[in-house]
mmCIF file of C-alpha atoms in Angstrom:
data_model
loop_
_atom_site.group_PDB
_atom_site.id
_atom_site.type_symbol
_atom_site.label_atom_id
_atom_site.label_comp_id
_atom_site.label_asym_id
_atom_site.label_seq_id
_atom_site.Cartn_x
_atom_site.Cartn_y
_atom_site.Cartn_z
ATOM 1 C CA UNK R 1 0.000 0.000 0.000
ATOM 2 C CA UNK R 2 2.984 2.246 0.844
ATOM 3 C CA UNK R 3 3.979 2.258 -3.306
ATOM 4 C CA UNK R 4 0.056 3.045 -4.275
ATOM 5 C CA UNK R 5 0.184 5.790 -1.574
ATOM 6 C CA UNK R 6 3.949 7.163 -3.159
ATOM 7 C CA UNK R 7 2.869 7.237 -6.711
ATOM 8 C CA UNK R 8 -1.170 8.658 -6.071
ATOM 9 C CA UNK R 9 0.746 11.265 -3.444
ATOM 10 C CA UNK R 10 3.413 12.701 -6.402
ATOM 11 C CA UNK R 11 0.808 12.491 -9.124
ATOM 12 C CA UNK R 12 -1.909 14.858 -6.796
ATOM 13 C CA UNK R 13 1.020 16.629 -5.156
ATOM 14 C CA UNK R 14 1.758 17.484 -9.312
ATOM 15 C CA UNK R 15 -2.222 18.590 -9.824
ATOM 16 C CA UNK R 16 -2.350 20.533 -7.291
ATOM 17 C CA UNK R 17 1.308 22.161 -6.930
ATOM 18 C CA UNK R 18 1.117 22.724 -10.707
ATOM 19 C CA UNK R 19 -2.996 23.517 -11.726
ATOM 20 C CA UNK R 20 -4.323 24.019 -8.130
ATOM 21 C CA UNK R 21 -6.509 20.805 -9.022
ATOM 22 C CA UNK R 22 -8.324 18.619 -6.468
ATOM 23 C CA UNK R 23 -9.059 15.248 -7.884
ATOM 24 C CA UNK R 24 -12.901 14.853 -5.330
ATOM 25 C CA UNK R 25 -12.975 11.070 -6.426
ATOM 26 C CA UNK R 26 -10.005 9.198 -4.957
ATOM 27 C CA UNK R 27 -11.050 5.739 -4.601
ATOM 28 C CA UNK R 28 -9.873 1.951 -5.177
ATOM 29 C CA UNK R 29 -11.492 1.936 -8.849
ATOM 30 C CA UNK R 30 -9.577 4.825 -10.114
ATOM 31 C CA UNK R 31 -5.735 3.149 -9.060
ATOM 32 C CA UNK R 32 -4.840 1.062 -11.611
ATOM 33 C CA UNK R 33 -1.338 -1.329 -11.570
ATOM 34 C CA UNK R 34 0.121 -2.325 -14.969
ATOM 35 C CA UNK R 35 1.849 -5.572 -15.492
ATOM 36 C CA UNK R 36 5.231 -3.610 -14.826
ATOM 37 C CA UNK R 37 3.929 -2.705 -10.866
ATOM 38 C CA UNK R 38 3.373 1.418 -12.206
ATOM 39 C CA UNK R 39 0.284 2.936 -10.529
ATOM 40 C CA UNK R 40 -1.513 4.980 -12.483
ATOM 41 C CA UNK R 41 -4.269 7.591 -10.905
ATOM 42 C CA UNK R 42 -7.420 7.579 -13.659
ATOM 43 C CA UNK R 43 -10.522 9.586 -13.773
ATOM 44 C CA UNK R 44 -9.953 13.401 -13.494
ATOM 45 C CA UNK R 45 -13.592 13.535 -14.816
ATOM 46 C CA UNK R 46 -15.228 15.445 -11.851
ATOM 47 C CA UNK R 47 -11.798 17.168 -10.667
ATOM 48 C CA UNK R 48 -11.657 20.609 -10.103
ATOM 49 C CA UNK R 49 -9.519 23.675 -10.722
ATOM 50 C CA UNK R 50 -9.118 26.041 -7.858
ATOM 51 C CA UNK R 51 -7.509 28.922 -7.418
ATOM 52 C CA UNK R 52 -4.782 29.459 -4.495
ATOM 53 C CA UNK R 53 -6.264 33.046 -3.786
ATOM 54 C CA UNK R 54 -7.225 34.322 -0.215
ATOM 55 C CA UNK R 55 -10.800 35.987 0.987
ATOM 56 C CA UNK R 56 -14.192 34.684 0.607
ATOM 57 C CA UNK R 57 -14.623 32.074 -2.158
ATOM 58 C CA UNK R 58 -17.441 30.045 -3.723
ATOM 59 C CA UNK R 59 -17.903 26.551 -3.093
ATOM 60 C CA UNK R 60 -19.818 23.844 -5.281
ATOM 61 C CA UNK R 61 -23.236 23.526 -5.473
ATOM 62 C CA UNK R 62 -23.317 19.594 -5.178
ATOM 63 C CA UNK R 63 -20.797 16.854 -3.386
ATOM 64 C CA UNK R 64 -18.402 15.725 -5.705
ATOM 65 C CA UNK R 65 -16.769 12.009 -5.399
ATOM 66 C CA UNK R 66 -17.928 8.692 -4.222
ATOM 67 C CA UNK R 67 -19.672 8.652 0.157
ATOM 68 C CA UNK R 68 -17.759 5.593 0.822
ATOM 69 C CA UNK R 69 -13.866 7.831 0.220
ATOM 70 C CA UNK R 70 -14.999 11.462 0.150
ATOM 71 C CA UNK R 71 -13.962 13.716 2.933
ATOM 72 C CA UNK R 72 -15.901 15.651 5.555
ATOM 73 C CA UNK R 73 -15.952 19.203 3.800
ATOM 74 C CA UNK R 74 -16.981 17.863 0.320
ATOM 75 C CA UNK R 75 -19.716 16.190 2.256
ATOM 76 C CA UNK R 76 -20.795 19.400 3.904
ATOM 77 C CA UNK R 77 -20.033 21.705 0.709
ATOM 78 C CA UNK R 78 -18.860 24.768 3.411
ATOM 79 C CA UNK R 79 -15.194 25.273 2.250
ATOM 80 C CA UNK R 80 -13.466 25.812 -0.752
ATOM 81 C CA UNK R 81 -11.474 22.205 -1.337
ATOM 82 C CA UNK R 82 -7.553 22.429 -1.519
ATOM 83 C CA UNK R 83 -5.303 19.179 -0.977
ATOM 84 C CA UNK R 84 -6.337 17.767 2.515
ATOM 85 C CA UNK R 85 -9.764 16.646 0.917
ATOM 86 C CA UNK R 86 -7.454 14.524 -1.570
ATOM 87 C CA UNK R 87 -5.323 13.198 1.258
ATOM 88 C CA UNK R 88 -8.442 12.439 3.710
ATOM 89 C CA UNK R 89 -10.220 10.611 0.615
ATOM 90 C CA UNK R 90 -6.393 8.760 -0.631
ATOM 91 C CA UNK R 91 -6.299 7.200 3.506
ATOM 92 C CA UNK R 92 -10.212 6.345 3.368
ATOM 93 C CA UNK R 93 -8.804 4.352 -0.179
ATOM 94 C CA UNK R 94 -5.401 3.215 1.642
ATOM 95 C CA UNK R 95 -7.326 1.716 4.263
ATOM 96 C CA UNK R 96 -10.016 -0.186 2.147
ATOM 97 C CA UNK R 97 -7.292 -1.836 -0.004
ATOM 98 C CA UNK R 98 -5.238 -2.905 3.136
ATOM 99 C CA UNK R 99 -8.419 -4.105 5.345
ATOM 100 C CA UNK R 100 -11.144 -5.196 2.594
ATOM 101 C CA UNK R 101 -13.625 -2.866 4.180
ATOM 102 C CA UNK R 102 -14.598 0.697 3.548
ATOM 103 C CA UNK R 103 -13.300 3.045 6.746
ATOM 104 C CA UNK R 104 -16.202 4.214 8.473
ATOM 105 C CA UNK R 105 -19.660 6.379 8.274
ATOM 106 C CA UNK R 106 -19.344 9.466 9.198
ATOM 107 C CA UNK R 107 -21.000 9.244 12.358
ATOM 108 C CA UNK R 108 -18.160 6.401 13.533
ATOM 109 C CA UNK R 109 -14.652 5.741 13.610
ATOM 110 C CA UNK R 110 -12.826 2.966 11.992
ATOM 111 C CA UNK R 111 -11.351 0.009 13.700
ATOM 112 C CA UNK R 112 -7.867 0.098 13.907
ATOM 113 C CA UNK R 113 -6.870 -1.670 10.862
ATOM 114 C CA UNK R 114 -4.705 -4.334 12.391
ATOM 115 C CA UNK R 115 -8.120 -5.538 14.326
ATOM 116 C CA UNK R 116 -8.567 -7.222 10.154
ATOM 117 C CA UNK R 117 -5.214 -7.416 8.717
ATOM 118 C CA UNK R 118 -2.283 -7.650 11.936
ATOM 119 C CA UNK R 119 0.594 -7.668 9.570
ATOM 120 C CA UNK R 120 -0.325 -3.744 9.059
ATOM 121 C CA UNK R 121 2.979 -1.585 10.603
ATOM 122 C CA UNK R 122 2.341 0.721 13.134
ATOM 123 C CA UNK R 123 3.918 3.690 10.918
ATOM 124 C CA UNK R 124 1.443 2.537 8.103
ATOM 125 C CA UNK R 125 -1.500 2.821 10.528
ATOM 126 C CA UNK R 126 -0.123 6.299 11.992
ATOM 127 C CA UNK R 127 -0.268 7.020 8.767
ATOM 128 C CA UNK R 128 -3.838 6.701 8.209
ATOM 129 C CA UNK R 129 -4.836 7.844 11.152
ATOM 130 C CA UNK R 130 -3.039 11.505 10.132
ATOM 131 C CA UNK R 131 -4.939 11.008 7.182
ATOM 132 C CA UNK R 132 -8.186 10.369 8.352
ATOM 133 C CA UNK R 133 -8.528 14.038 10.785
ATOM 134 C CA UNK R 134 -11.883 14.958 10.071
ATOM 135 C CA UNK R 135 -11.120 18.637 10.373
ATOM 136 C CA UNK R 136 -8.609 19.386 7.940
ATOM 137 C CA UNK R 137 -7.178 21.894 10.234
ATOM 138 C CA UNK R 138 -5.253 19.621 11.658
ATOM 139 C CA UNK R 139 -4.965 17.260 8.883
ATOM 140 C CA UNK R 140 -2.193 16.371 6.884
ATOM 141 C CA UNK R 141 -1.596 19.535 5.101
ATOM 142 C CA UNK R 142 0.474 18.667 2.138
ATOM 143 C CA UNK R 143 1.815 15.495 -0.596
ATOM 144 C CA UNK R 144 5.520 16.556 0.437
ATOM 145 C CA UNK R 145 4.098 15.785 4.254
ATOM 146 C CA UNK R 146 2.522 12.193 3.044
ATOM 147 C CA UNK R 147 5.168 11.381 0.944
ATOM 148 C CA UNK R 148 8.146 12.045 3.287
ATOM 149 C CA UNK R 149 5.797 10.008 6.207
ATOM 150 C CA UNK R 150 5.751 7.114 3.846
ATOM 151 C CA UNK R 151 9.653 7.213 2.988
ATOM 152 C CA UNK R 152 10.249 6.860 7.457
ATOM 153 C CA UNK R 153 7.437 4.037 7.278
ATOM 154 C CA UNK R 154 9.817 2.356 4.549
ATOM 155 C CA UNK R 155 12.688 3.251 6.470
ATOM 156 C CA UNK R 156 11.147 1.218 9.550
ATOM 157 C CA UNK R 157 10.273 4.414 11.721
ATOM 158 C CA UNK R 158 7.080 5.090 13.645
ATOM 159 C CA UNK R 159 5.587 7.998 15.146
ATOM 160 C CA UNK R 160 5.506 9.849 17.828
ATOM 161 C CA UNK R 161 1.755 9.675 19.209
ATOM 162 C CA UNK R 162 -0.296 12.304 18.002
ATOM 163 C CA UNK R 163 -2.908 13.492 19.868
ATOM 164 C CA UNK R 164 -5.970 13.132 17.328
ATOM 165 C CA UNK R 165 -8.458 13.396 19.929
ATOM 166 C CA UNK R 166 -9.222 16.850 19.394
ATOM 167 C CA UNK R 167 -8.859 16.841 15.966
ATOM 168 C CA UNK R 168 -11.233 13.611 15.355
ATOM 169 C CA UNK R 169 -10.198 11.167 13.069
ATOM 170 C CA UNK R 170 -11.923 8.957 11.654
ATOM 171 C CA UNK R 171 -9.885 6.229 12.969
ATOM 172 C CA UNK R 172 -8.612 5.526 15.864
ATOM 173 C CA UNK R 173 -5.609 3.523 16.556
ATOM 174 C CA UNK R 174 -5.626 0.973 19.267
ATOM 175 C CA UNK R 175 -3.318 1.621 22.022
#
């Protein structure tokens, strides 16, 4: 999961660094794997072009992306989308592929993904849970962030504990 999560994290981090575009529809079905192990991100169909510009902005009209991976302000339409609704909807993805099961509703956290698949690292589920912070205050604010997490994960490294509980994510790692 670590090489999905490289390649969709430099191929968003390029969108968005380069066009200021949000993807809104991260999910399993849009990852593809060739023969040759390269993942490929598909789908830019109902991605959207923002502008990095401050004051008050517009928002959509409707949610854009699939319930099951979206992220908490594309459900609620009140903020303009940048990044972190890419990175909450990539872990929501991460987590489905490593577990078999979808992450959560939104009125309940996930089980710690080790409760279905105990080979998962601690890093990799650190990972998630950064992820997974329903406010994307205190999210995971960039690819470069993501990215250099999953580089320690490969290099064997965990975490320090993060204290999630005031930010609320939607999973919450077993002690």
């Amino acid at each position: 999961c670590l090489l999905i999560c490289e390649s969709v994290a430099a191929a968003l981090d390029f969108a968005w660094n380069n066009h200021g575009i949000v993807h809104c529809d991260i999910k399993p079905e849009n990852i593809m794997i060739n023969r040759d192990g390269v993942v490929k991100l598909l789908d830019l169909g109902i991605s959207h072009r923002y502008e990095h510009k401050e004051g008050p902005q517009s928002v959509p009209d409707h949610v854009l992306g699939t319930p099951a991976y979206i992220s908490p302000e594309q459900v609620y339409g009140d903020v303009e989308l940048d990044c972190r609704s890419d990175v909450y909807s990539l872990a929501a993805t991460l987590y489905h592929l490593s577990t078999g099961r979808t992450h959560c509703s939104e009125t309940t956290q996930a089980r710690d993904p080790r409760t279905y698949r105990p080979s998962l690292s601690e890093g990799f589920c650190q990972l998630l849970e950064a992820m997974l912070v329903k406010n994307r205050d205190f999210r995971i604010a960039s690819w470069s962030d993501v990215f250099q997490m999953c580089q320690q994960i490969e290099a064997g490294n965990s975490f320090a504990p993060r204290d999630v509980t005031a930010a609320s994510s939607s999973l919450k790692l077993l002690s």
